[in-house]
XYZ file of C-alpha atoms in Angstrom:
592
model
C 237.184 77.101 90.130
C 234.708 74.328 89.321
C 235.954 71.446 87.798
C 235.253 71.446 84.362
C 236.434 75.091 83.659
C 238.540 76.558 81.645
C 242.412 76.885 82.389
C 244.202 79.981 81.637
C 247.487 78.510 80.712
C 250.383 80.371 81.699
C 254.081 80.404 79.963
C 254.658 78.470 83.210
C 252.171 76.011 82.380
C 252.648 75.684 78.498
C 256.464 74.379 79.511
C 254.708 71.840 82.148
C 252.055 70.414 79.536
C 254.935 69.810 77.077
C 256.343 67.620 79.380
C 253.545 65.016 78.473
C 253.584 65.086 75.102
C 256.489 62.363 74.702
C 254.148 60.534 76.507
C 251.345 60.849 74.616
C 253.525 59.976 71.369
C 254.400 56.842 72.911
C 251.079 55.866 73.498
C 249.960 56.944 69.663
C 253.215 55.359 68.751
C 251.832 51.548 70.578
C 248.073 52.045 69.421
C 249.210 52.692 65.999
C 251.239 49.330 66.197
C 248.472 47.212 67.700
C 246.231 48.990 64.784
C 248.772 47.780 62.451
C 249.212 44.079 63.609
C 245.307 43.857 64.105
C 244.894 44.665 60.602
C 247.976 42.362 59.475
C 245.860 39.532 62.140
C 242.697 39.763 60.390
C 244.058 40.104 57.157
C 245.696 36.291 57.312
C 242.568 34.970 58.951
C 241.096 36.088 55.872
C 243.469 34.422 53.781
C 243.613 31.273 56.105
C 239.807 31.084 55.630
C 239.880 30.971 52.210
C 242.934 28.800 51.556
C 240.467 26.516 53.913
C 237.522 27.031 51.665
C 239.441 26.223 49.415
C 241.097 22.835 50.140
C 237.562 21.354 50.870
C 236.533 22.266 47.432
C 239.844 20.528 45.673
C 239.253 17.385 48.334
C 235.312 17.380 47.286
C 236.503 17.263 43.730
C 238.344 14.192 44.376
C 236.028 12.647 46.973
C 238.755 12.461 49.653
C 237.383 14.767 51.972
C 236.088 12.279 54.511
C 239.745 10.169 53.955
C 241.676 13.337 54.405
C 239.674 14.350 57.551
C 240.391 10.100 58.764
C 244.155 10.539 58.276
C 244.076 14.030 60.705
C 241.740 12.999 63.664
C 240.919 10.182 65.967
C 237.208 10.213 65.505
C 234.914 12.161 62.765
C 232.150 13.714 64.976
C 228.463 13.797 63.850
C 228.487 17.342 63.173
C 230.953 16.921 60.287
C 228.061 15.386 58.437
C 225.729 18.845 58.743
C 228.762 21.116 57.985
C 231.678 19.938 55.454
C 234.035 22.451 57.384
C 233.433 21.203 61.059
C 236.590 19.152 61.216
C 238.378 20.884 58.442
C 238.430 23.959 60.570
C 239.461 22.364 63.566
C 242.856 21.356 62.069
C 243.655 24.382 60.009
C 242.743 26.463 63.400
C 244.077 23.907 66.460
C 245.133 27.298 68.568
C 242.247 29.397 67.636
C 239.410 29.989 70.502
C 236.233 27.439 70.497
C 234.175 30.817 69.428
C 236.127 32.172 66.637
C 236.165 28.408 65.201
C 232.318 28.308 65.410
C 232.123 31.691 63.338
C 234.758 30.548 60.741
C 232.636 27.202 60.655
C 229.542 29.125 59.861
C 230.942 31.434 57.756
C 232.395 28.466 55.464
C 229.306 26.732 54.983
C 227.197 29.956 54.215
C 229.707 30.750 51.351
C 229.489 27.329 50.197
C 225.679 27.771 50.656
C 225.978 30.647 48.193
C 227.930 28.798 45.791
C 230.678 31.126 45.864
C 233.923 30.408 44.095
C 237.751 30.813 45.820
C 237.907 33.743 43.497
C 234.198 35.047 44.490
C 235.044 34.625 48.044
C 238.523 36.159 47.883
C 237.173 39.346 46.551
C 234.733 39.859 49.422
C 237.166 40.172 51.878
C 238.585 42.500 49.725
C 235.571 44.283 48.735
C 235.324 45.223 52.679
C 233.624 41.931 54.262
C 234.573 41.396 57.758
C 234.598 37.976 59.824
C 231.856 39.752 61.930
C 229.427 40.624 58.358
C 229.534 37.025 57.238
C 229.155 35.863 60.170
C 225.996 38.468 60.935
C 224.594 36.557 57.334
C 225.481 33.348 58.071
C 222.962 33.559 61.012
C 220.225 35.311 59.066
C 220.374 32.069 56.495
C 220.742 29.022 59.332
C 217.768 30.572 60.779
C 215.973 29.976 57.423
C 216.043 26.374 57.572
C 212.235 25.723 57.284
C 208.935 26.821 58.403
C 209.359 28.072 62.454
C 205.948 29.870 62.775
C 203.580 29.251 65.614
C 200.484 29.477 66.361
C 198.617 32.282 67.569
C 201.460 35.111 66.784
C 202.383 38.074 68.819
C 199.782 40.748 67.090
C 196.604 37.947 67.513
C 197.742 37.913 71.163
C 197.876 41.359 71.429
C 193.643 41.560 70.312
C 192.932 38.968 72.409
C 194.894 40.999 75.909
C 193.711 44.040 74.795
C 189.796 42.632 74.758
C 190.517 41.474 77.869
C 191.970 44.443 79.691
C 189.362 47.259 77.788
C 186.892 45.201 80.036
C 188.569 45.489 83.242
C 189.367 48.247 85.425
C 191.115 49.006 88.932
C 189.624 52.184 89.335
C 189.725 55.536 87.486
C 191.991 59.002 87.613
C 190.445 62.621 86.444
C 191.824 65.618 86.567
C 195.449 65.583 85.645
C 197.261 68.334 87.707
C 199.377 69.498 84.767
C 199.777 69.567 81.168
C 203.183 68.013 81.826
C 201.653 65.084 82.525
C 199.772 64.405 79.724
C 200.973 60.953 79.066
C 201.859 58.819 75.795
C 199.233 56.816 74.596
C 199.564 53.970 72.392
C 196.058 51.799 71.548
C 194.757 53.837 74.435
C 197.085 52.766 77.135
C 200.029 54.169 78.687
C 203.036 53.518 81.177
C 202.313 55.491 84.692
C 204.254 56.017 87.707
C 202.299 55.197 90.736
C 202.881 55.968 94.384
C 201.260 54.107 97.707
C 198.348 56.956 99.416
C 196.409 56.265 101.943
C 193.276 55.352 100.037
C 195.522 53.748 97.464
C 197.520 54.711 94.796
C 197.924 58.232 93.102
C 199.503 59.026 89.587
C 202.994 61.056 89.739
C 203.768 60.786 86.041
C 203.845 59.039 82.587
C 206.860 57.129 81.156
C 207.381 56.910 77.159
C 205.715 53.969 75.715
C 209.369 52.879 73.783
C 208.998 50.552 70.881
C 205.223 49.719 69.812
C 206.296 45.799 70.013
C 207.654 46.235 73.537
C 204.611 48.005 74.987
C 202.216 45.178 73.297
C 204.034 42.503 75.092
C 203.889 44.202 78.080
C 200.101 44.571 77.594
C 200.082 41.004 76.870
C 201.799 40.359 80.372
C 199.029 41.735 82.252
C 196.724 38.615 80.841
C 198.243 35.710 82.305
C 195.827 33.008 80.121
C 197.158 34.490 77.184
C 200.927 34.779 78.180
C 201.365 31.270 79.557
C 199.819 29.667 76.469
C 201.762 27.270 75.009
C 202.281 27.917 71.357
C 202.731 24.538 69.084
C 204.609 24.813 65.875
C 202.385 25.154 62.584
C 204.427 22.050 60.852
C 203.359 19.949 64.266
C 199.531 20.732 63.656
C 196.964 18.358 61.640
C 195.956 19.701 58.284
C 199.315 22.037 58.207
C 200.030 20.233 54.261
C 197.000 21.950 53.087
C 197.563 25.351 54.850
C 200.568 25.626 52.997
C 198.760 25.350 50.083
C 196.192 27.933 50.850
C 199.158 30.381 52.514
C 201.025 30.419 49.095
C 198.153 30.623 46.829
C 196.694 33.302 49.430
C 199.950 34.814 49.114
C 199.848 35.157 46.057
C 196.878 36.943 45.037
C 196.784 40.510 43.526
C 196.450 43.563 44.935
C 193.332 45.696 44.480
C 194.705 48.343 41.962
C 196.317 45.471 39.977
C 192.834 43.880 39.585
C 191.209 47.138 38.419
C 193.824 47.512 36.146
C 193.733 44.482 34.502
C 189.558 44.967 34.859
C 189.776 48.374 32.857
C 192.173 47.130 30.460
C 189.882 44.222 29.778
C 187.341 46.963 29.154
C 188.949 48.879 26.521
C 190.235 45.794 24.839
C 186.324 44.248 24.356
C 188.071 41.626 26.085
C 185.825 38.128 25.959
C 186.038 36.222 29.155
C 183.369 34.340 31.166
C 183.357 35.665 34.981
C 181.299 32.665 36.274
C 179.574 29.695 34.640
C 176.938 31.248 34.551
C 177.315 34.970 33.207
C 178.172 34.890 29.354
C 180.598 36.294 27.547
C 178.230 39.535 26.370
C 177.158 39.733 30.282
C 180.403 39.988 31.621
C 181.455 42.647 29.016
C 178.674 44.721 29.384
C 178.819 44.547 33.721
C 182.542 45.989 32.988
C 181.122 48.477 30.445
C 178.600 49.899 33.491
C 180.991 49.922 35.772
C 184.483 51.578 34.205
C 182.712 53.418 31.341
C 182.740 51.929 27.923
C 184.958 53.673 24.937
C 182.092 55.244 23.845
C 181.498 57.672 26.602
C 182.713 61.306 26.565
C 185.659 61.585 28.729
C 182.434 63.770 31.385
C 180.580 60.974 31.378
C 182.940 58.530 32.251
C 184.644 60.082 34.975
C 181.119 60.508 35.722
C 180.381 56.617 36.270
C 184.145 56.220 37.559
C 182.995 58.314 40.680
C 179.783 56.928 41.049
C 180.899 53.735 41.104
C 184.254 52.229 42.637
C 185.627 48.837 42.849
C 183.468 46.809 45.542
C 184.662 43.618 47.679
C 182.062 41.461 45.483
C 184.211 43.024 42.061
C 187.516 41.829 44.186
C 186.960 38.284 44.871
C 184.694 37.857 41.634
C 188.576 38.721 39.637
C 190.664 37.420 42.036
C 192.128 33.280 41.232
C 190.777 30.023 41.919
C 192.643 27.501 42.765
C 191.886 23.594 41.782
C 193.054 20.776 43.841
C 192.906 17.221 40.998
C 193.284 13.807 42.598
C 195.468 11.450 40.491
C 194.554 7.463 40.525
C 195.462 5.769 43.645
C 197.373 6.771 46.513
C 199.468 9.464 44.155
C 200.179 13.444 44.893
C 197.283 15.545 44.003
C 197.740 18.116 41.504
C 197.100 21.724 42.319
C 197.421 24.458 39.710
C 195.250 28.345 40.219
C 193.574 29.894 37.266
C 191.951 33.656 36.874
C 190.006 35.301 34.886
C 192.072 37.978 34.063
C 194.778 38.061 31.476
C 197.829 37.941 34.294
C 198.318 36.267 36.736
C 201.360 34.909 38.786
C 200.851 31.411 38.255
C 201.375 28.629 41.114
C 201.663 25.015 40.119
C 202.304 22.576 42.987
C 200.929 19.270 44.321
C 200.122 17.939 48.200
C 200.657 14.495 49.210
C 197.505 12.398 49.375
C 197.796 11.054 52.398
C 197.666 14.401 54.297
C 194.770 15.553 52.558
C 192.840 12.747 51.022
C 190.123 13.937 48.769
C 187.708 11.602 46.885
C 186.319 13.754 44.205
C 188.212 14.106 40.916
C 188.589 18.110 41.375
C 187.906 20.646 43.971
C 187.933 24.487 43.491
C 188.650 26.524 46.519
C 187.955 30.513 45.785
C 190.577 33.108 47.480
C 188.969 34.225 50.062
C 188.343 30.745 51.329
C 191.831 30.256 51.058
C 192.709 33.352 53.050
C 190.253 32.838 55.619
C 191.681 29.645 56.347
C 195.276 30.304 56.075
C 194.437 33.022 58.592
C 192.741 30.759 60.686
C 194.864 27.857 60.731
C 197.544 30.267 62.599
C 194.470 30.250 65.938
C 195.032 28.110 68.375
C 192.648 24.939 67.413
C 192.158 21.459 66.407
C 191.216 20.515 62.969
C 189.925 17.586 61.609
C 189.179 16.794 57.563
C 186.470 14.422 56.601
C 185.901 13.302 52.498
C 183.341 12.254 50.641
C 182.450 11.215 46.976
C 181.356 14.990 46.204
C 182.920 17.159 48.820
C 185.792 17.583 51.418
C 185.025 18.945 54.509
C 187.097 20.275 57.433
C 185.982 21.642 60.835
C 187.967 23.364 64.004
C 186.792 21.780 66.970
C 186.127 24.060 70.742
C 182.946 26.198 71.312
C 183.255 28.459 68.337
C 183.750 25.406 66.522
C 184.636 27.457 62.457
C 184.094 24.975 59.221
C 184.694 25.191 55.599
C 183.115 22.889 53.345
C 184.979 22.161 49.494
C 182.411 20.752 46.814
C 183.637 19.114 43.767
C 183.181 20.698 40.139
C 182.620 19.572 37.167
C 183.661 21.013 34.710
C 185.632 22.291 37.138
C 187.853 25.031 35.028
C 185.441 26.175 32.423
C 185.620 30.246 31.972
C 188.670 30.374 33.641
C 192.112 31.646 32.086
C 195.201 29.447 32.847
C 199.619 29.922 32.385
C 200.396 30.187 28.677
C 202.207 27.284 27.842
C 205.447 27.354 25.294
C 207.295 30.050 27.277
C 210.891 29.476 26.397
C 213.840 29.983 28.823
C 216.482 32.724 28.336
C 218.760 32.758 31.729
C 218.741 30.136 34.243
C 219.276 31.220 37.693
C 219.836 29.880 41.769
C 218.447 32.179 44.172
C 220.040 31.372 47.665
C 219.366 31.465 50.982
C 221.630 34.657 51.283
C 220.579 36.475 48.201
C 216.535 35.815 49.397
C 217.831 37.533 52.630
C 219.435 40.195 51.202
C 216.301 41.425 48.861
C 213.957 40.471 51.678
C 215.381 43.273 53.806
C 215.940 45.838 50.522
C 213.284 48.184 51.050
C 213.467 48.463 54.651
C 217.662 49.342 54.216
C 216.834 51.966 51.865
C 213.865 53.404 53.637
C 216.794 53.691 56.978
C 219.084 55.146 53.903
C 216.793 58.217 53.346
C 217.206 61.318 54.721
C 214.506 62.861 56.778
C 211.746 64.633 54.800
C 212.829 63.038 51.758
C 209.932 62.178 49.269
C 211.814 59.407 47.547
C 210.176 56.376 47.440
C 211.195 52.658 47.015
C 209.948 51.336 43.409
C 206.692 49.629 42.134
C 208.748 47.773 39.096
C 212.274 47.033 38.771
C 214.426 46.441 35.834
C 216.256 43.014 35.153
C 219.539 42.964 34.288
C 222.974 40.872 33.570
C 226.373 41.661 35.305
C 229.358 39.359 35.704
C 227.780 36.377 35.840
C 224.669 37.100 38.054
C 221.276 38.762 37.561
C 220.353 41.930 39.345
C 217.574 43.839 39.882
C 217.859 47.570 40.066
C 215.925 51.008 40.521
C 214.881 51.795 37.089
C 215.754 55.704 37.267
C 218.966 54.756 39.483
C 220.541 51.346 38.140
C 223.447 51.963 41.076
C 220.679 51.056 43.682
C 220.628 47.682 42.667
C 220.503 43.729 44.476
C 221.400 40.612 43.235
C 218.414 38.388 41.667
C 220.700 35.117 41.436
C 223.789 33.841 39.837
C 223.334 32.358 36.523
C 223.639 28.803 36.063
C 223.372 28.254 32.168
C 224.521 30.239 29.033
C 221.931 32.934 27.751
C 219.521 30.907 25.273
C 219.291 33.106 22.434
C 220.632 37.084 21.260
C 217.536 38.506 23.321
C 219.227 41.155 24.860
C 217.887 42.449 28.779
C 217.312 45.922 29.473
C 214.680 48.319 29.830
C 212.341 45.954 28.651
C 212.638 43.473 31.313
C 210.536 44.690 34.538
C 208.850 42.948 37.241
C 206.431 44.232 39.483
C 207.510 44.506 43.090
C 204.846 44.087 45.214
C 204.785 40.720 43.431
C 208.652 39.728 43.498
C 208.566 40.461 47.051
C 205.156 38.163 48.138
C 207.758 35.172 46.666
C 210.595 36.179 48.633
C 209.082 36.169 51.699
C 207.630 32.625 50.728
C 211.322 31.652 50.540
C 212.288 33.064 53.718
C 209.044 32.087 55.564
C 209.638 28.226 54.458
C 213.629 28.775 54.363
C 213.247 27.433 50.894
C 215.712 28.372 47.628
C 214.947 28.857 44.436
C 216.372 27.577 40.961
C 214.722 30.205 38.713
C 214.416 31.012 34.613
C 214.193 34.130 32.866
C 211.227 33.308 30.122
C 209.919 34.547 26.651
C 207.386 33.685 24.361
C 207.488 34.931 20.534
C 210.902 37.188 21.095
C 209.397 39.227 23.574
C 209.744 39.525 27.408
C 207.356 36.880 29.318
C 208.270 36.137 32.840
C 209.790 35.247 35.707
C 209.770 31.261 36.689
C 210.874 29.988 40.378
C 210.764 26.530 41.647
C 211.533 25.475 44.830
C 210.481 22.557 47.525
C 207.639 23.630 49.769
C 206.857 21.166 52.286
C 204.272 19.150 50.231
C 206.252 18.776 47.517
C 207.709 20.746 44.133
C 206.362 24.152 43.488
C 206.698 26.399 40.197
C 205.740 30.083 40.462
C 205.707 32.189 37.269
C 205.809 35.587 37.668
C 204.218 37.719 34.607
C 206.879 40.797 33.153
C 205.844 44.426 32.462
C 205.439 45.705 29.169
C 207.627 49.112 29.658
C 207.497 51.182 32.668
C 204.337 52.691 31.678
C 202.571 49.443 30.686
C 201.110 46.577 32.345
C 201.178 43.050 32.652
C 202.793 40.776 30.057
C 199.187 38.657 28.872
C 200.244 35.286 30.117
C 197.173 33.343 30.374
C 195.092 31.975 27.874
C 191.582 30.513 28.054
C 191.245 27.074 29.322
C 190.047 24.539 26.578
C 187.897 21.855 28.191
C 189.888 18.103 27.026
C 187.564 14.479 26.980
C 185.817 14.153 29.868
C 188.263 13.147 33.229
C 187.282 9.387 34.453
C 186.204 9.124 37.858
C 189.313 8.625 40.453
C 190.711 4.931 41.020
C 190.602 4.255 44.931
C 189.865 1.069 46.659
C 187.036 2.329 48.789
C 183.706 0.538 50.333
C 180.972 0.534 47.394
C 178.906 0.851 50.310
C 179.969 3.556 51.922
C 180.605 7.473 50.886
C 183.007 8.292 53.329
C 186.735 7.243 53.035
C 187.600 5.351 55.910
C 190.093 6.988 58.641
């Protein structure tokens, strides 16, 4: 009888087995009272934890903390001053382990992060948080604390290996013996099994590739220039102020079928706008007319020109923003503020510090694409150097392939351009934390892992905006249970303008801000706008590196509409003096 066969049990052996089973009663009997007392254990560290949270919120209050702490320890170490709980937890939990009083540590100052109350924090425990899910978030948020890119990423590696192994070769195989071998190939390569011959090596078989990401880095491996170069932090590279400004506005641009939206709908609405300086009004009209079919055309005809002619890159970057960079007087921030020439437009107002990017014209205007290219280039690994005169700002990569970019000064520099509506009045006011960025950062890939195989759902292009117990949520608009949290509310609602169906954001664009937030470990304080009693948009500031940002996201009118308008056309005001700076009359370059 093999081993793992069957028994035929006897009346003989029935009587035998039921010998054990007092055994095995005791042994249910002790697991079921460790069960117990483990629950019981972590429900009073749960309650410890938040009588904790609690006392440094009541000693805060009365701006004892650091005199309470004095009274209970010999020394205060440096680390209190990072996290409020560091010492606190040490004398509410003197016998717990060094590791469990790093988690609760963590775990305090990522509720406090949240601006949770007792009450709020209470209830999650309740609700089914664990010590181990905080503590899981508490990570995610400490690792947002600012901008940890590098240089030179994983997937530009990867294009740079793979260049250099498609033109290198140890020899070549034909013939594969057997279909069994056919192996798994991912960008053309593939893991083999080799074995010594005499006239070298021969192929036994093909291992699976595993994860995409793990195979490229093994590619990358096999080019030891590439995989021993040192990557440098972006924040620790010259120019890095003004890459931030041309990653968020870059960032920020709109898709292609958002543009020929807004493009047709400027169509059938005999919309007036200027697309350059130099087309007119009638020009620009008429170009659209050719293009998308004007409202005179049978229905025939213009599906006709629709297929005849589609939306071409020159179309793209002709609608997509412009962003304008205006030097104050003296040694002050420099204004930057993007503009369109559509009617929406998620609008970015923000300034850079003079000193790392010190223009001499009044105004600069720096298309998209310009932006993009440099953002994307910024991330390679070179040098950069900026160099400003009295009618441009110029900036060049040094090396052989030495790339520049060259920013000429406008004047009138916003003329036929559209910019943010002003008079927008705030309904809800709103923080949007570290946690609550994480949490809707990772939304749609949680629900795509949620979805049953073959299933043809798929995650939302708008969202509604709604109010529950004291926060804001955003939620699936035909399924308002699938929902996250947008922020908690700061300030009473503003006026009688009720949310609901009416309040939608697009989210494509929601989601190219929240991974701003997470990329620069940033939080916002945001406000729920309107304009005339109607819906308007979504406004978010936050602290970028160079300084205070606002970004206003435009609402959608309905879930079959489009944008809320939110731009108007600029109006030129008295002519801009020349900037003051203390320079050499003599000379057109400011000096280093």
């Amino acid at each position: 009888m093999t081993e793992n066969a069957l028994v035929v049990v006897g009346s003989n052996s029935s009587k035998k087995l039921a010998e054990f089973d007092p055994e095995l009663k005791a042994i249910q009997k002790l697991s079921a009272k460790a069960e117990k007392a483990l629950k019981g254990h972590h429900a009073r560290v749960h309650q410890a934890l938040v009588a904790t949270y609690k006392l440094c919120l009541e000693l805060q209050e009365l701006e004892m903390l650091t005199l309470f702490i004095g009274l209970k320890v010999k020394s205060i170490s440096a680390k209190q001053k990072g996290n409020d709980f560091h010492e606190l937890v040490g004398i509410a939990f003197p016998d717990a382990r060094d590791d469990s009083k790093s988690q609760y540590r963590k775990i305090l100052k990522y509720v406090q992060g949240e601006g949770w109350s007792v009450d709020q924090f209470r209830q999650a425990f309740l609700d089914g948080e664990t010590i181990k899910t905080l503590y899981s978030r508490a990570l995610e948020t400490e690792k947002a604390s600012g901008d940890s890119r590098t240089e030179d990423d994983a997937s530009e590696k990867f294009k740079q290996a793979k260049q250099v192994l498609d033109a290198q070769s140890l020899g070549s195989v034909t013939g594969l013996q057997s279909n069994a071998m056919q192996p798994h190939m991912v960008h053309g390569y593939a893991n083999a099994v080799v074995r010594e011959a005499a006239n070298g090596a021969e192929i036994v078989g093909f291992l699976p590739a595993g994860p995409q990401a793990t195979f490229e880095r093994a590619l990358i491996s096999l080019v030891p220039s590439i995989t021993d170069r040192t990557e440098r932090r972006l924040t620790k590279k010259r120019l890095y102020a003004f890459f931030v400004i041309c990653d968020v506005f870059s960032r920020l641009q709109p898709g292609k079928a958002d543009v020929l939206e807004q493009l047709k709908a400027m169509n059938s609405m005999k919309t007036a706008l200027e697309a350059n300086e130099n087309a007119s009004n009638d020009e620009f009209a008429e170009a659209l007319a050719e293009r998308y079919g004007s409202t005179d055309d049978s229905e025939d005809e213009t599906a006709e020109k629709k297929e005849k002619a589609s939306l071409t890159t020159k179309d793209l970057h002709q609608a997509r923003q412009v962003l304008w960079l205006t030097k104050q007087d003296g040694n002050a921030a420099t204004i930057v503020e993007n503009g369109t020439i559509l009617p929406s437009m998620i609008a970015l107002e923000t300034q850079i510090p003079w000193e790392d990017f010190k223009q001499m014209v009044r105004q600069l205007r720096i298309a998209a694409i310009d932006a993009q290219n440099f953002a994307s280039d910024f991330l390679r690994q070179l040098e950069w150097e900026d160099e400003h005169t009295s009618k441009l700002s110029h900036l060049a990569s040094s090396g052989s392939a030495a790339i520049q970019y060259a920013f000429p000064g406008v004047t009138p520099g916003k003329k036929g351009y559209r910019l943010l509506k002003t008079g927008a009045k705030p309904e809800y006011e709103f923080s949007l934390t570290k946690g609550v960025l994480n949490e809707l950062h990772g939304w749609r890939e949680t629900f795509k892992k949620s979805l049953p195989r073959n299933s043809k759902r798929r995650f939302p292009t708008l969202l509604n905006v709604t109010e529950e117990n004291g926060y804001l949520y955003v939620h699936f608009p035909d399924k308002p249970s699938e929902k996250q949290k947008l922020g908690k509310i700061s300030s009473t609602q503003q006026s009688a303008l009720p949310l609901g169906s009416d309040w939608l954001v697009q989210t494509r664009q929601l989601e190219s801000v929240i991974s701003l937030g997470v990329d620069y470990g940033m939080t916002f304080e945001g406000k729920l706008l309107s304009m005339a009693g109607a819906p308007f948009g979504i406004e978010l500031n936050c602290k970028l590196p160079t300084g205070p940002c606002k970004m206003t996201l435009p609402l959608i009118v309905g879930l079959a509409g489009g944008f809320v308008e939110n731009t108007d056309m600029f109006m030129p005001p008295a002519a801009l003096p020349a900037p003051s700076q203390d320079v050499d009359p003599n000379s057109d370059t400011f000096p280093k």
